[in-house]
CSV table of N, CA and C in Angstrom, one decimal:
chain,number,residue,atom,x,y,z
A,20,MET,N,82.9,72.1,58.5
A,20,MET,CA,82.7,73.4,57.9
A,20,MET,C,83.8,74.3,58.4
A,21,VAL,N,84.4,75.1,57.5
A,21,VAL,CA,85.4,76.0,57.9
A,21,VAL,C,84.8,77.3,58.4
A,22,GLU,N,85.3,77.8,59.5
A,22,GLU,CA,84.8,79.0,60.1
A,22,GLU,C,85.3,80.2,59.3
A,23,SER,N,84.5,81.2,59.2
A,23,SER,CA,84.9,82.3,58.4
A,23,SER,C,84.4,83.6,59.0
A,24,ASN,N,85.2,84.6,59.0
A,24,ASN,CA,84.7,86.0,59.4
A,24,ASN,C,85.1,87.0,58.4
A,25,ILE,N,84.7,86.7,57.1
A,25,ILE,CA,85.0,87.6,56.0
A,25,ILE,C,84.3,88.9,56.2
A,26,LYS,N,85.0,90.0,55.9
A,26,LYS,CA,84.4,91.3,56.0
A,26,LYS,C,84.3,91.9,54.6
A,27,PHE,N,83.3,92.6,54.4
A,27,PHE,CA,83.1,93.3,53.1
A,27,PHE,C,83.0,94.8,53.4
A,28,SER,N,83.6,95.6,52.6
A,28,SER,CA,83.5,97.1,52.9
A,28,SER,C,83.7,97.8,51.6
A,29,ASP,N,83.6,99.1,51.6
A,29,ASP,CA,83.8,100.0,50.5
A,29,ASP,C,85.2,100.2,50.2
A,30,LEU,N,86.1,99.8,51.0
A,30,LEU,CA,87.5,100.0,50.9
A,30,LEU,C,88.1,99.1,49.8
A,31,VAL,N,89.1,99.6,49.1
A,31,VAL,CA,89.9,98.9,48.1
A,31,VAL,C,91.0,98.2,48.9
A,32,GLN,N,91.0,96.8,48.9
A,32,GLN,CA,92.0,96.1,49.6
A,32,GLN,C,93.0,95.4,48.7
A,33,VAL,N,94.3,95.6,49.0
A,33,VAL,CA,95.3,95.0,48.2
A,33,VAL,C,96.3,94.2,49.1
A,34,PHE,N,96.5,93.0,48.7
A,34,PHE,CA,97.5,92.2,49.4
A,34,PHE,C,98.9,92.5,48.8
A,35,VAL,N,99.8,92.9,49.6
A,35,VAL,CA,101.2,93.2,49.2
A,35,VAL,C,102.2,92.3,49.8
A,36,TYR,N,103.2,91.9,49.1
A,36,TYR,CA,104.2,90.9,49.6
A,36,TYR,C,105.6,91.4,49.2
A,37,GLY,N,105.8,92.5,48.6
A,37,GLY,CA,107.1,92.9,48.2
A,37,GLY,C,107.4,94.4,48.5
A,38,THR,N,107.7,95.2,47.5
A,38,THR,CA,108.2,96.5,47.7
A,38,THR,C,107.1,97.5,48.2
A,39,LEU,N,105.9,97.1,48.2
A,39,LEU,CA,104.8,97.9,48.7
A,39,LEU,C,104.5,97.7,50.2
A,40,LYS,N,105.2,96.7,50.8
A,40,LYS,CA,104.9,96.5,52.2
A,40,LYS,C,105.5,97.6,53.0
A,41,PRO,N,104.9,97.9,54.2
A,41,PRO,CA,105.4,98.9,55.1
A,41,PRO,C,106.9,98.7,55.3
A,42,GLY,N,107.7,99.7,55.2
A,42,GLY,CA,109.2,99.6,55.4
A,42,GLY,C,110.0,99.3,54.2
A,43,GLU,N,109.3,98.9,53.1
A,43,GLU,CA,110.0,98.6,51.8
A,43,GLU,C,110.0,99.8,50.9
A,44,THR,N,110.8,99.7,49.8
A,44,THR,CA,111.1,100.9,49.0
A,44,THR,C,109.9,101.6,48.4
A,45,ASN,N,108.9,101.0,48.0
A,45,ASN,CA,107.8,101.7,47.3
A,45,ASN,C,106.6,102.0,48.2
A,46,TYR,N,106.7,101.7,49.5
A,46,TYR,CA,105.6,102.0,50.4
A,46,TYR,C,105.4,103.5,50.6
A,47,GLN,N,106.5,104.2,50.8
A,47,GLN,CA,106.4,105.6,51.1
A,47,GLN,C,105.8,106.4,49.9
A,48,ARG,N,106.2,106.0,48.7
A,48,ARG,CA,105.8,106.7,47.5
A,48,ARG,C,104.3,106.4,47.1
A,49,TYR,N,103.9,105.2,47.2
A,49,TYR,CA,102.6,104.8,46.7
A,49,TYR,C,101.5,104.6,47.8
A,50,CYS,N,101.9,104.3,49.0
A,50,CYS,CA,100.9,104.0,50.0
A,50,CYS,C,100.8,104.9,51.2
A,51,ALA,N,102.0,105.5,51.7
A,51,ALA,CA,102.0,106.3,52.9
A,51,ALA,C,101.0,107.5,52.7
A,52,GLY,N,100.2,107.7,53.7
A,52,GLY,CA,99.2,108.8,53.7
A,52,GLY,C,97.9,108.4,52.9
A,53,LYS,N,97.9,107.2,52.3
A,53,LYS,CA,96.7,106.8,51.6
A,53,LYS,C,96.1,105.6,52.2
A,54,VAL,N,96.9,104.8,53.0
A,54,VAL,CA,96.4,103.6,53.6
A,54,VAL,C,95.6,103.9,54.8
A,55,VAL,N,94.4,103.3,54.9
A,55,VAL,CA,93.5,103.6,56.1
A,55,VAL,C,93.6,102.4,57.1
A,56,ASP,N,94.2,101.2,56.7
A,56,ASP,CA,94.3,100.1,57.6
A,56,ASP,C,95.4,99.2,57.0
A,57,VAL,N,96.2,98.6,57.9
A,57,VAL,CA,97.3,97.6,57.6
A,57,VAL,C,97.1,96.4,58.5
A,58,LYS,N,97.1,95.2,57.9
A,58,LYS,CA,97.0,94.0,58.7
A,58,LYS,C,97.9,92.9,58.1
A,59,ARG,N,98.6,92.3,59.0
A,59,ARG,CA,99.5,91.1,58.6
A,59,ARG,C,98.6,89.9,58.3
A,60,VAL,N,98.8,89.4,57.1
A,60,VAL,CA,97.9,88.3,56.6
A,60,VAL,C,98.8,87.3,55.8
A,61,PHE,N,98.2,86.3,55.3
A,61,PHE,CA,98.8,85.4,54.3
A,61,PHE,C,97.8,85.0,53.2
A,62,VAL,N,98.3,84.5,52.1
A,62,VAL,CA,97.5,84.0,51.0
A,62,VAL,C,98.1,82.7,50.6
A,63,GLN,N,97.4,82.0,49.7
A,63,GLN,CA,98.0,80.8,49.1
A,63,GLN,C,98.7,81.1,47.8
A,64,GLY,N,99.9,80.7,47.6
A,64,GLY,CA,100.6,81.0,46.4
A,64,GLY,C,102.0,80.5,46.5
A,65,LYS,N,102.9,80.9,45.7
A,65,LYS,CA,104.3,80.7,45.7
A,65,LYS,C,105.0,82.0,45.5
A,66,LEU,N,106.1,82.2,46.3
A,66,LEU,CA,106.8,83.5,46.3
A,66,LEU,C,108.2,83.2,45.7
A,67,PHE,N,108.6,84.1,44.9
A,67,PHE,CA,109.9,84.0,44.2
A,67,PHE,C,110.7,85.4,44.4
A,68,ALA,N,112.0,85.3,44.6
A,68,ALA,CA,112.8,86.5,44.6
A,68,ALA,C,113.4,86.6,43.2
A,69,LEU,N,113.3,87.8,42.6
A,69,LEU,CA,113.9,88.1,41.3
A,69,LEU,C,115.2,88.8,41.4
A,70,PRO,N,116.1,88.5,40.5
A,70,PRO,CA,117.5,89.1,40.5
A,70,PRO,C,117.4,90.7,40.5
A,71,MET,N,116.3,91.2,40.0
A,71,MET,CA,116.2,92.7,39.9
A,71,MET,C,116.0,93.4,41.2
A,72,GLY,N,115.8,92.6,42.3
A,72,GLY,CA,115.6,93.2,43.6
A,72,GLY,C,114.2,93.3,44.1
A,73,TYR,N,113.2,92.6,43.4
A,73,TYR,CA,111.9,92.6,43.9
A,73,TYR,C,111.3,91.2,43.7
A,74,PRO,N,110.2,90.9,44.3
A,74,PRO,CA,109.6,89.5,44.3
A,74,PRO,C,108.5,89.4,43.2
A,75,ALA,N,108.1,88.1,43.0
A,75,ALA,CA,107.0,87.8,42.2
A,75,ALA,C,106.2,86.7,42.9
A,76,MET,N,104.9,86.7,42.8
A,76,MET,CA,104.1,85.6,43.4
A,76,MET,C,103.3,85.0,42.2
A,77,THR,N,103.2,83.7,42.3
A,77,THR,CA,102.4,82.9,41.4
A,77,THR,C,101.3,82.2,42.2
A,78,LEU,N,100.3,81.6,41.5
A,78,LEU,CA,99.4,80.8,42.2
A,78,LEU,C,100.1,79.6,42.7
A,79,GLY,N,99.6,79.0,43.8
A,79,GLY,CA,100.2,77.8,44.4
A,79,GLY,C,99.6,77.4,45.7
A,80,ASP,N,100.1,76.4,46.3
A,80,ASP,CA,99.5,75.9,47.6
A,80,ASP,C,100.4,76.1,48.8
A,81,SER,N,101.4,77.0,48.7
A,81,SER,CA,102.1,77.4,49.9
A,81,SER,C,101.6,78.7,50.5
A,82,GLN,N,102.1,79.1,51.6
A,82,GLN,CA,101.7,80.3,52.2
A,82,GLN,C,102.7,81.4,51.8
A,83,VAL,N,102.1,82.6,51.4
A,83,VAL,CA,102.8,83.8,51.1
A,83,VAL,C,102.4,84.8,52.1
A,84,HIS,N,103.4,85.3,52.8
A,84,HIS,CA,103.1,86.3,53.9
A,84,HIS,C,103.3,87.7,53.5
A,85,GLY,N,102.4,88.6,53.9
A,85,GLY,CA,102.5,90.0,53.6
A,85,GLY,C,101.5,90.8,54.4
A,86,TYR,N,101.0,91.8,53.7
A,86,TYR,CA,100.1,92.8,54.4
A,86,TYR,C,98.8,93.0,53.5
A,87,LEU,N,97.7,93.2,54.2
A,87,LEU,CA,96.5,93.6,53.6
A,87,LEU,C,96.4,95.1,53.8
A,88,LEU,N,96.6,95.9,52.7
A,88,LEU,CA,96.5,97.3,52.8
A,88,LEU,C,95.1,97.7,52.3
A,89,SER,N,94.4,98.6,53.1
A,89,SER,CA,93.1,99.1,52.8
A,89,SER,C,93.2,100.6,52.4
A,90,PHE,N,92.6,100.9,51.3
A,90,PHE,CA,92.6,102.3,50.8
A,90,PHE,C,91.1,102.8,50.6
A,91,SER,N,90.9,104.0,50.9
A,91,SER,CA,89.5,104.6,50.7
A,91,SER,C,89.3,105.1,49.2
A,92,ASP,N,90.4,105.4,48.5
A,92,ASP,CA,90.3,105.9,47.2
A,92,ASP,C,90.6,104.8,46.2
A,93,PRO,N,89.6,104.4,45.4
A,93,PRO,CA,89.8,103.3,44.4
A,93,PRO,C,90.8,103.7,43.3
A,94,ARG,N,91.2,104.9,43.1
A,94,ARG,CA,92.2,105.3,42.1
A,94,ARG,C,93.6,104.8,42.4
A,95,ILE,N,93.8,104.3,43.6
A,95,ILE,CA,95.0,103.7,44.0
A,95,ILE,C,95.4,102.6,43.0
A,96,LEU,N,94.4,101.8,42.6
A,96,LEU,CA,94.6,100.7,41.6
A,96,LEU,C,95.3,101.2,40.3
A,97,ASN,N,94.9,102.4,39.9
A,97,ASN,CA,95.5,102.9,38.7
A,97,ASN,C,97.0,103.2,38.9
A,98,GLU,N,97.3,103.7,40.0
A,98,GLU,CA,98.7,104.0,40.3
A,98,GLU,C,99.5,102.7,40.5
A,99,LEU,N,98.9,101.7,41.1
A,99,LEU,CA,99.6,100.4,41.3
A,99,LEU,C,99.7,99.7,40.0
A,100,ASP,N,98.7,99.8,39.2
A,100,ASP,CA,98.8,99.1,37.9
A,100,ASP,C,100.0,99.6,37.1
A,101,VAL,N,100.3,100.9,37.1
A,101,VAL,CA,101.4,101.5,36.4
A,101,VAL,C,102.7,100.9,37.0
A,102,LEU,N,102.8,100.9,38.3
A,102,LEU,CA,104.0,100.4,39.0
A,102,LEU,C,104.3,98.9,38.6
A,103,GLU,N,103.2,98.1,38.5
A,103,GLU,CA,103.3,96.7,38.3
A,103,GLU,C,103.3,96.3,36.8
A,104,ASP,N,103.3,97.3,36.0
A,104,ASP,CA,103.2,97.1,34.5
A,104,ASP,C,102.1,96.2,34.1
A,105,TYR,N,100.9,96.6,34.6
A,105,TYR,CA,99.7,95.8,34.3
A,105,TYR,C,98.7,96.7,33.6
A,106,GLN,N,98.2,96.3,32.5
A,106,GLN,CA,97.1,96.9,31.7
A,106,GLN,C,96.1,95.9,31.5
A,107,PRO,N,94.8,96.2,32.0
A,107,PRO,CA,93.8,95.2,31.8
A,107,PRO,C,93.4,94.8,30.4
A,108,ASN,N,93.7,95.7,29.4
A,108,ASN,CA,93.3,95.4,28.1
A,108,ASN,C,94.4,94.6,27.3
A,109,ARG,N,95.5,94.3,28.0
A,109,ARG,CA,96.6,93.4,27.3
A,109,ARG,C,96.3,92.0,27.7
A,110,GLN,N,96.8,91.1,26.8
A,110,GLN,CA,96.8,89.7,27.1
A,110,GLN,C,97.7,89.4,28.3
A,111,THR,N,97.4,88.3,29.1
A,111,THR,CA,98.1,88.0,30.3
A,111,THR,C,99.6,87.9,30.1
A,112,PRO,N,100.1,87.2,29.1
A,112,PRO,CA,101.6,87.2,28.9
A,112,PRO,C,102.3,88.5,28.6
A,113,GLU,N,101.5,89.5,28.1
A,113,GLU,CA,102.1,90.8,27.8
A,113,GLU,C,102.3,91.7,29.0
A,114,ASN,N,101.6,91.4,30.1
A,114,ASN,CA,101.8,92.1,31.4
A,114,ASN,C,102.9,91.6,32.2
A,115,LEU,N,103.6,92.4,32.9
A,115,LEU,CA,104.7,91.9,33.8
A,115,LEU,C,103.9,91.2,35.0
A,116,TYR,N,103.0,91.9,35.6
A,116,TYR,CA,102.1,91.3,36.6
A,116,TYR,C,100.7,91.4,36.1
A,117,ASN,N,99.8,90.5,36.6
A,117,ASN,CA,98.4,90.6,36.3
A,117,ASN,C,97.6,90.7,37.7
A,118,ARG,N,96.6,91.6,37.7
A,118,ARG,CA,95.9,91.8,38.9
A,118,ARG,C,94.7,90.9,39.0
A,119,GLN,N,94.5,90.3,40.1
A,119,GLN,CA,93.3,89.5,40.3
A,119,GLN,C,92.9,89.5,41.8
A,120,ILE,N,91.7,89.0,42.0
A,120,ILE,CA,91.2,88.9,43.4
A,120,ILE,C,91.7,87.5,44.0
A,121,ILE,N,92.1,87.6,45.3
A,121,ILE,CA,92.5,86.4,46.0
A,121,ILE,C,92.0,86.4,47.4
A,122,GLU,N,91.8,85.2,48.0
A,122,GLU,CA,91.3,85.1,49.4
A,122,GLU,C,92.5,85.3,50.3
A,123,VAL,N,92.2,86.1,51.4
A,123,VAL,CA,93.2,86.5,52.3
A,123,VAL,C,92.9,85.8,53.7
A,124,TYR,N,93.9,85.3,54.4
A,124,TYR,CA,93.7,84.6,55.7
A,124,TYR,C,94.5,85.3,56.8
A,125,GLU,N,93.8,85.2,58.0
A,125,GLU,CA,94.5,85.6,59.2
A,125,GLU,C,95.4,84.6,59.7
A,126,ALA,N,96.2,84.9,60.8
A,126,ALA,CA,97.2,84.0,61.3
A,126,ALA,C,96.6,82.7,61.8
A,127,GLN,N,95.3,82.7,62.2
A,127,GLN,CA,94.7,81.5,62.7
A,127,GLN,C,94.1,80.6,61.6
A,128,SER,N,94.5,81.0,60.3
A,128,SER,CA,94.0,80.3,59.1
A,128,SER,C,92.5,80.5,58.9
A,129,LEU,N,92.0,81.5,59.4
A,129,LEU,CA,90.6,81.8,59.2
A,129,LEU,C,90.5,82.7,57.9
A,130,SER,N,89.6,82.4,57.0
A,130,SER,CA,89.4,83.3,55.9
A,130,SER,C,89.0,84.7,56.4
A,131,TYR,N,89.7,85.7,56.0
A,131,TYR,CA,89.5,87.0,56.5
A,131,TYR,C,88.8,87.9,55.5
A,132,SER,N,89.2,87.9,54.2
A,132,SER,CA,88.7,88.9,53.3
A,132,SER,C,89.1,88.4,51.9
A,133,TRP,N,88.8,89.3,50.9
A,133,TRP,CA,89.2,89.1,49.5
A,133,TRP,C,90.0,90.4,49.2
A,134,ALA,N,91.0,90.3,48.4
A,134,ALA,CA,91.8,91.5,48.0
A,134,ALA,C,92.4,91.3,46.6
A,135,TRP,N,92.8,92.4,46.1
A,135,TRP,CA,93.5,92.4,44.8
A,135,TRP,C,95.0,92.0,45.1
A,136,VAL,N,95.6,91.3,44.2
A,136,VAL,CA,97.0,90.9,44.3
A,136,VAL,C,97.5,91.0,42.9
A,137,TYR,N,98.8,91.3,42.8
A,137,TYR,CA,99.5,91.3,41.5
A,137,TYR,C,100.3,90.0,41.4
A,138,LEU,N,100.0,89.2,40.4
A,138,LEU,CA,100.6,87.9,40.2
A,138,LEU,C,101.4,87.9,38.9
A,139,MET,N,102.5,87.1,38.9
A,139,MET,CA,103.3,86.9,37.7
A,139,MET,C,103.0,85.5,37.2
A,140,THR,N,103.1,85.3,35.9
A,140,THR,CA,103.0,83.9,35.4
A,140,THR,C,104.3,83.1,35.7
A,141,LEU,N,104.2,81.8,35.9
A,141,LEU,CA,105.4,81.0,36.2
A,141,LEU,C,106.4,81.1,35.1
A,142,ASP,N,105.9,81.1,33.8
A,142,ASP,CA,106.8,81.3,32.7
A,142,ASP,C,107.6,82.5,32.8
A,143,ARG,N,107.0,83.7,33.2
A,143,ARG,CA,107.7,84.9,33.3
A,143,ARG,C,108.7,84.9,34.5
A,144,VAL,N,108.3,84.2,35.6
A,144,VAL,CA,109.2,84.1,36.7
A,144,VAL,C,110.5,83.3,36.3
A,145,GLU,N,110.3,82.2,35.5
A,145,GLU,CA,111.4,81.4,35.1
A,145,GLU,C,112.3,82.2,34.1
A,146,GLN,N,111.6,83.0,33.2
A,146,GLN,CA,112.3,83.8,32.2
A,146,GLN,C,113.2,84.8,32.9
A,147,LEU,N,112.8,85.4,34.0
A,147,LEU,CA,113.5,86.4,34.8
A,147,LEU,C,114.5,85.8,35.8
A,148,GLY,N,114.5,84.5,35.9
A,148,GLY,CA,115.5,83.9,36.8
A,148,GLY,C,115.1,83.9,38.3
A,149,GLY,N,113.8,83.9,38.5
A,149,GLY,CA,113.3,83.9,39.9
A,149,GLY,C,113.7,82.6,40.7
A,150,PHE,N,113.9,82.8,42.0
A,150,PHE,CA,114.1,81.6,42.8
A,150,PHE,C,113.2,81.6,44.0
A,151,LEU,N,112.7,80.4,44.3
A,151,LEU,CA,111.6,80.2,45.3
A,151,LEU,C,112.1,80.7,46.7
A,152,GLN,N,111.1,81.3,47.4
A,152,GLN,CA,111.3,81.7,48.8
A,152,GLN,C,110.5,80.7,49.6
A,153,PRO,N,111.1,79.6,50.1
A,153,PRO,CA,110.3,78.6,50.7
A,153,PRO,C,109.5,79.0,52.0
A,154,ASP,N,110.0,80.1,52.6
A,154,ASP,CA,109.3,80.5,53.9
A,154,ASP,C,108.1,81.5,53.5
A,155,GLY,N,108.0,81.8,52.2
A,155,GLY,CA,106.9,82.7,51.8
A,155,GLY,C,107.0,84.2,52.2
A,156,TRP,N,108.2,84.6,52.5
A,156,TRP,CA,108.5,86.0,53.0
A,156,TRP,C,109.6,86.6,52.2
A,157,TRP,N,109.4,87.8,51.7
A,157,TRP,CA,110.5,88.5,50.9
A,157,TRP,C,110.7,89.8,51.6
A,158,SER,N,111.9,90.2,51.7
A,158,SER,CA,112.3,91.6,52.2
A,158,SER,C,113.5,92.1,51.4
A,159,GLY,N,113.3,93.3,51.0
A,159,GLY,CA,114.4,94.0,50.3
A,159,GLY,C,115.3,94.8,51.3
A,160,CYS,N,114.8,95.0,52.5
A,160,CYS,CA,115.5,95.8,53.5
A,160,CYS,C,115.9,95.0,54.7
A,161,GLY,N,115.9,93.7,54.6
A,161,GLY,CA,116.5,92.9,55.7
A,161,GLY,C,115.5,92.5,56.8
A,162,LEU,N,114.2,93.0,56.6
A,162,LEU,CA,113.2,92.6,57.7
A,162,LEU,C,112.9,91.1,57.5
A,163,THR,N,112.7,90.5,58.6
A,163,THR,CA,112.3,89.1,58.6
A,163,THR,C,110.9,89.0,59.0
A,164,ALA,N,110.3,87.8,58.7
A,164,ALA,CA,108.9,87.6,59.0
A,164,ALA,C,108.6,87.7,60.5
A,165,LYS,N,109.6,87.3,61.3
A,165,LYS,CA,109.5,87.3,62.8
A,165,LYS,C,109.5,88.8,63.3
A,166,HIS,N,110.3,89.7,62.7
A,166,HIS,CA,110.5,91.0,63.3
A,166,HIS,C,109.8,92.1,62.6
A,167,SER,N,108.9,91.8,61.7
A,167,SER,CA,108.2,92.9,61.0
A,167,SER,C,106.8,93.2,61.6
């Protein structure tokens, strides 16, 4: 049996792996002053760098590293949906990213929580010329997984 210490709360939790991570271009505008907790975590998926200067994540069986951001105001999802070009009433292929719930893990591979994540379809990644990030880490400002 796998050990678990999953926490449930009233906070809105979002797993971020790209421009919304602390230190990246969109963190200050969308997250600073709104985040009540930040934790380094990973999820299962595949991470791609896109030529436009931001990443995309798909479902997969590799580790994607990022941060679990916790917000007390659920309206943050409306703001992030606009940034990620996601509208729940559109069909999956019509959105740039699609928001769904994903399991989040701590460094010890313990299941930690569930969080929203913005995923791209593999077809869209290929359309946009994405290339795999085998270490599961993306940075637009030169931060490495070891130094962040």
